[in-house]
Short mmCIF file of C-alpha atoms in Angstrom, two decimals:
data_model
loop_
_atom_site.label_atom_id
_atom_site.label_comp_id
_atom_site.label_asym_id
_atom_site.label_seq_id
_atom_site.Cartn_x
_atom_site.Cartn_y
_atom_site.Cartn_z
CA MET A 1 19.32 -1.84 3.23
CA ARG A 2 18.79 0.41 0.21
CA ILE A 3 17.66 -0.94 -3.16
CA ASN A 4 17.24 0.66 -6.58
CA PHE A 5 14.78 -0.75 -9.11
CA TRP A 6 12.13 0.18 -11.69
CA LEU A 7 8.52 -0.42 -10.72
CA ASN A 8 6.06 -0.25 -13.57
CA GLY A 9 8.50 1.89 -15.55
CA VAL A 10 9.32 4.32 -12.73
CA LYS A 11 12.81 4.41 -11.18
CA LYS A 12 12.65 3.89 -7.42
CA GLU A 13 15.03 3.88 -4.50
CA GLU A 14 13.72 2.44 -1.24
CA GLU A 15 14.94 1.39 2.16
CA ILE A 16 13.97 -2.18 3.12
CA ARG A 17 14.68 -4.69 5.83
CA PRO A 18 16.74 -7.62 4.53
CA ASP A 19 13.97 -10.10 5.43
CA THR A 20 11.15 -8.27 3.59
CA LEU A 21 9.24 -10.43 1.12
CA LEU A 22 8.75 -8.95 -2.33
CA LEU A 23 4.98 -9.48 -1.97
CA ASP A 24 4.79 -7.34 1.18
CA PHE A 25 7.13 -4.73 -0.25
CA LEU A 26 5.13 -4.28 -3.46
CA ARG A 27 1.85 -4.02 -1.54
CA SER A 28 3.42 -1.38 0.70
CA LEU A 29 4.10 0.60 -2.48
CA GLY A 30 0.42 0.44 -3.49
CA CYS A 31 0.56 -2.56 -5.84
CA TYR A 32 -2.57 -4.23 -4.51
CA SER A 33 -2.99 -6.48 -7.54
CA VAL A 34 -0.21 -8.59 -5.99
CA LYS A 35 -2.17 -10.89 -3.69
CA ARG A 36 -1.34 -13.22 -0.87
CA GLY A 37 -2.71 -16.70 -1.46
CA CYS A 38 -1.03 -19.88 -0.35
CA GLU A 39 2.31 -18.38 0.79
CA THR A 40 4.00 -21.58 -0.45
CA ALA A 41 4.61 -20.62 -4.11
CA ASN A 42 1.88 -22.96 -5.33
CA CYS A 43 -1.09 -20.82 -6.39
CA GLY A 44 0.24 -18.01 -8.60
CA LEU A 45 -1.79 -15.20 -6.98
CA CYS A 46 1.35 -13.21 -6.17
CA THR A 47 2.84 -13.34 -9.69
CA VAL A 48 4.78 -10.29 -10.89
CA LEU A 49 7.13 -9.88 -13.82
CA VAL A 50 10.81 -9.43 -13.00
CA GLU A 51 12.80 -8.53 -16.08
CA GLY A 52 9.81 -9.74 -18.10
CA ARG A 53 9.64 -13.20 -16.52
CA PRO A 54 6.95 -14.35 -14.08
CA MET A 55 8.06 -14.63 -10.47
CA LEU A 56 6.15 -15.64 -7.36
CA SER A 57 6.63 -12.68 -5.03
CA CYS A 58 5.64 -14.64 -1.91
CA SER A 59 8.85 -16.65 -2.07
CA VAL A 60 11.36 -13.97 -3.02
CA LEU A 61 13.07 -11.41 -0.84
CA ALA A 62 12.65 -7.81 -1.96
CA ALA A 63 16.44 -7.43 -1.89
CA ARG A 64 16.59 -9.66 -5.01
CA ILE A 65 15.02 -6.95 -7.18
CA ASP A 66 17.88 -4.51 -6.70
CA GLY A 67 18.75 -3.15 -10.16
CA LYS A 68 15.84 -4.95 -11.84
CA ARG A 69 12.64 -4.01 -13.66
CA ILE A 70 9.41 -5.11 -11.98
CA MET A 71 5.95 -5.02 -13.54
CA THR A 72 2.71 -5.54 -11.69
CA MET A 73 -0.78 -5.38 -13.11
CA GLU A 74 -0.85 -1.70 -12.17
CA GLY A 75 1.77 -1.16 -14.87
CA LEU A 76 0.05 -3.32 -17.47
CA GLN A 77 -3.48 -1.95 -17.33
CA GLY A 78 -4.00 -1.84 -21.11
CA GLU A 79 -2.89 -5.41 -21.73
CA ALA A 80 -4.67 -6.66 -18.61
CA LYS A 81 -7.94 -5.01 -19.61
CA GLU A 82 -7.65 -6.36 -23.15
CA PHE A 83 -7.20 -9.96 -22.02
CA GLY A 84 -9.60 -9.52 -19.09
CA THR A 85 -12.38 -8.81 -21.58
CA PHE A 86 -11.82 -12.23 -23.18
CA LEU A 87 -11.79 -13.82 -19.73
CA ALA A 88 -15.09 -12.20 -18.81
CA ASN A 89 -16.70 -13.02 -22.17
CA GLU A 90 -16.01 -16.71 -21.54
CA GLY A 91 -17.44 -16.54 -18.01
CA ALA A 92 -14.04 -17.46 -16.62
CA GLU A 93 -13.59 -14.59 -14.17
CA GLN A 94 -15.89 -16.04 -11.45
CA CYS A 95 -14.91 -14.36 -8.14
CA GLY A 96 -11.86 -12.67 -9.70
CA PHE A 97 -9.47 -13.23 -6.80
CA CYS A 98 -6.98 -15.24 -8.86
CA ASN A 99 -7.28 -13.06 -11.97
CA PRO A 100 -4.33 -10.70 -11.41
CA GLY A 101 -1.77 -13.51 -11.06
CA PHE A 102 -3.38 -15.46 -13.88
CA ILE A 103 -3.41 -12.43 -16.19
CA MET A 104 0.23 -11.65 -15.37
CA ASN A 105 1.20 -15.19 -16.41
CA VAL A 106 -0.85 -15.00 -19.61
CA ILE A 107 0.84 -11.71 -20.54
CA ALA A 108 4.27 -13.25 -19.86
CA MET A 109 3.34 -16.33 -21.88
CA THR A 110 2.32 -14.26 -24.91
CA LYS A 111 5.73 -12.59 -24.88
CA GLU A 112 7.64 -15.84 -24.41
CA LEU A 113 5.79 -18.35 -26.62
CA ALA A 114 5.10 -17.32 -30.21
CA ASP A 115 2.23 -19.65 -31.08
CA PRO A 116 1.56 -21.97 -28.13
CA THR A 117 -0.49 -25.13 -28.45
CA GLU A 118 -3.26 -25.82 -25.95
CA ASP A 119 -0.95 -28.26 -24.13
CA GLU A 120 1.83 -25.64 -23.95
CA ILE A 121 -0.67 -23.12 -22.55
CA LYS A 122 -1.78 -25.57 -19.87
CA GLU A 123 1.82 -26.39 -18.98
CA TYR A 124 2.83 -22.71 -18.80
CA LEU A 125 -0.09 -21.87 -16.53
CA ALA A 126 0.04 -25.02 -14.39
CA GLY A 127 1.08 -23.04 -11.31
CA ASN A 128 -2.08 -20.91 -11.31
CA LEU A 129 -4.84 -22.22 -9.10
CA CYS A 130 -8.47 -21.16 -9.40
CA ARG A 131 -11.03 -22.51 -6.98
CA CYS A 132 -14.05 -21.23 -8.92
CA SER A 133 -13.57 -22.59 -12.43
CA GLY A 134 -12.52 -25.78 -14.13
CA PHE A 135 -10.06 -23.90 -16.36
CA VAL A 136 -12.11 -24.70 -19.49
CA GLY A 137 -13.37 -21.12 -19.81
CA GLN A 138 -9.93 -19.76 -19.02
CA THR A 139 -8.33 -21.91 -21.72
CA ARG A 140 -11.02 -20.89 -24.20
CA SER A 141 -10.42 -17.21 -23.38
CA ILE A 142 -6.67 -17.59 -23.94
CA LEU A 143 -7.14 -19.32 -27.29
CA LYS A 144 -9.56 -16.62 -28.46
CA TYR A 145 -7.24 -13.87 -27.20
CA LEU A 146 -4.26 -15.38 -29.05
CA GLU A 147 -6.33 -15.61 -32.24
CA TYR A 148 -7.37 -11.97 -31.81
CA LYS A 149 -3.71 -10.92 -31.35
CA LYS A 150 -2.70 -12.85 -34.50
CA ASN A 151 -5.41 -11.10 -36.51
CA GLN A 152 -4.26 -7.73 -35.17
CA GLU A 153 -0.70 -8.45 -36.32
CA LYS A 154 -1.94 -9.44 -39.78
CA GLU A 155 -3.87 -6.16 -40.07
CA VAL A 156 -0.78 -4.15 -39.10
CA GLN A 157 1.33 -5.97 -41.69
CA ALA A 158 -1.26 -5.49 -44.46
#
């Protein structure tokens, strides 16, 4: 089956088998930030953005992206690096295995929620599992990142 889609801003046309998982398909295209974790849509490691919304690629067939825009961390290097610095500064990166999925959800959250409370942040990111941290450093890094982004916007408006 042939599908057309945009991957990280580049128009693509690919031949796939109807039973191909989006996770496997994206990795076959070199998007190694998309990781296999639980394979039950419970850990968030395989998160990608489809039309700007987070989606767990381990539970979606690649055929579902026909005509859609997909972003992986490979396409969001600037934003990922910017937030990743806050994550590292709070000691919240630990082993780093869960970081790509976590960062993808944080990026999606910043586009979806204008000024989230700490409870809204926790709720939005509830599907991301990290075995190394207690999420305190991660939450701190998000709050500091959001404050930084607010200050940047104020400087642009001034």
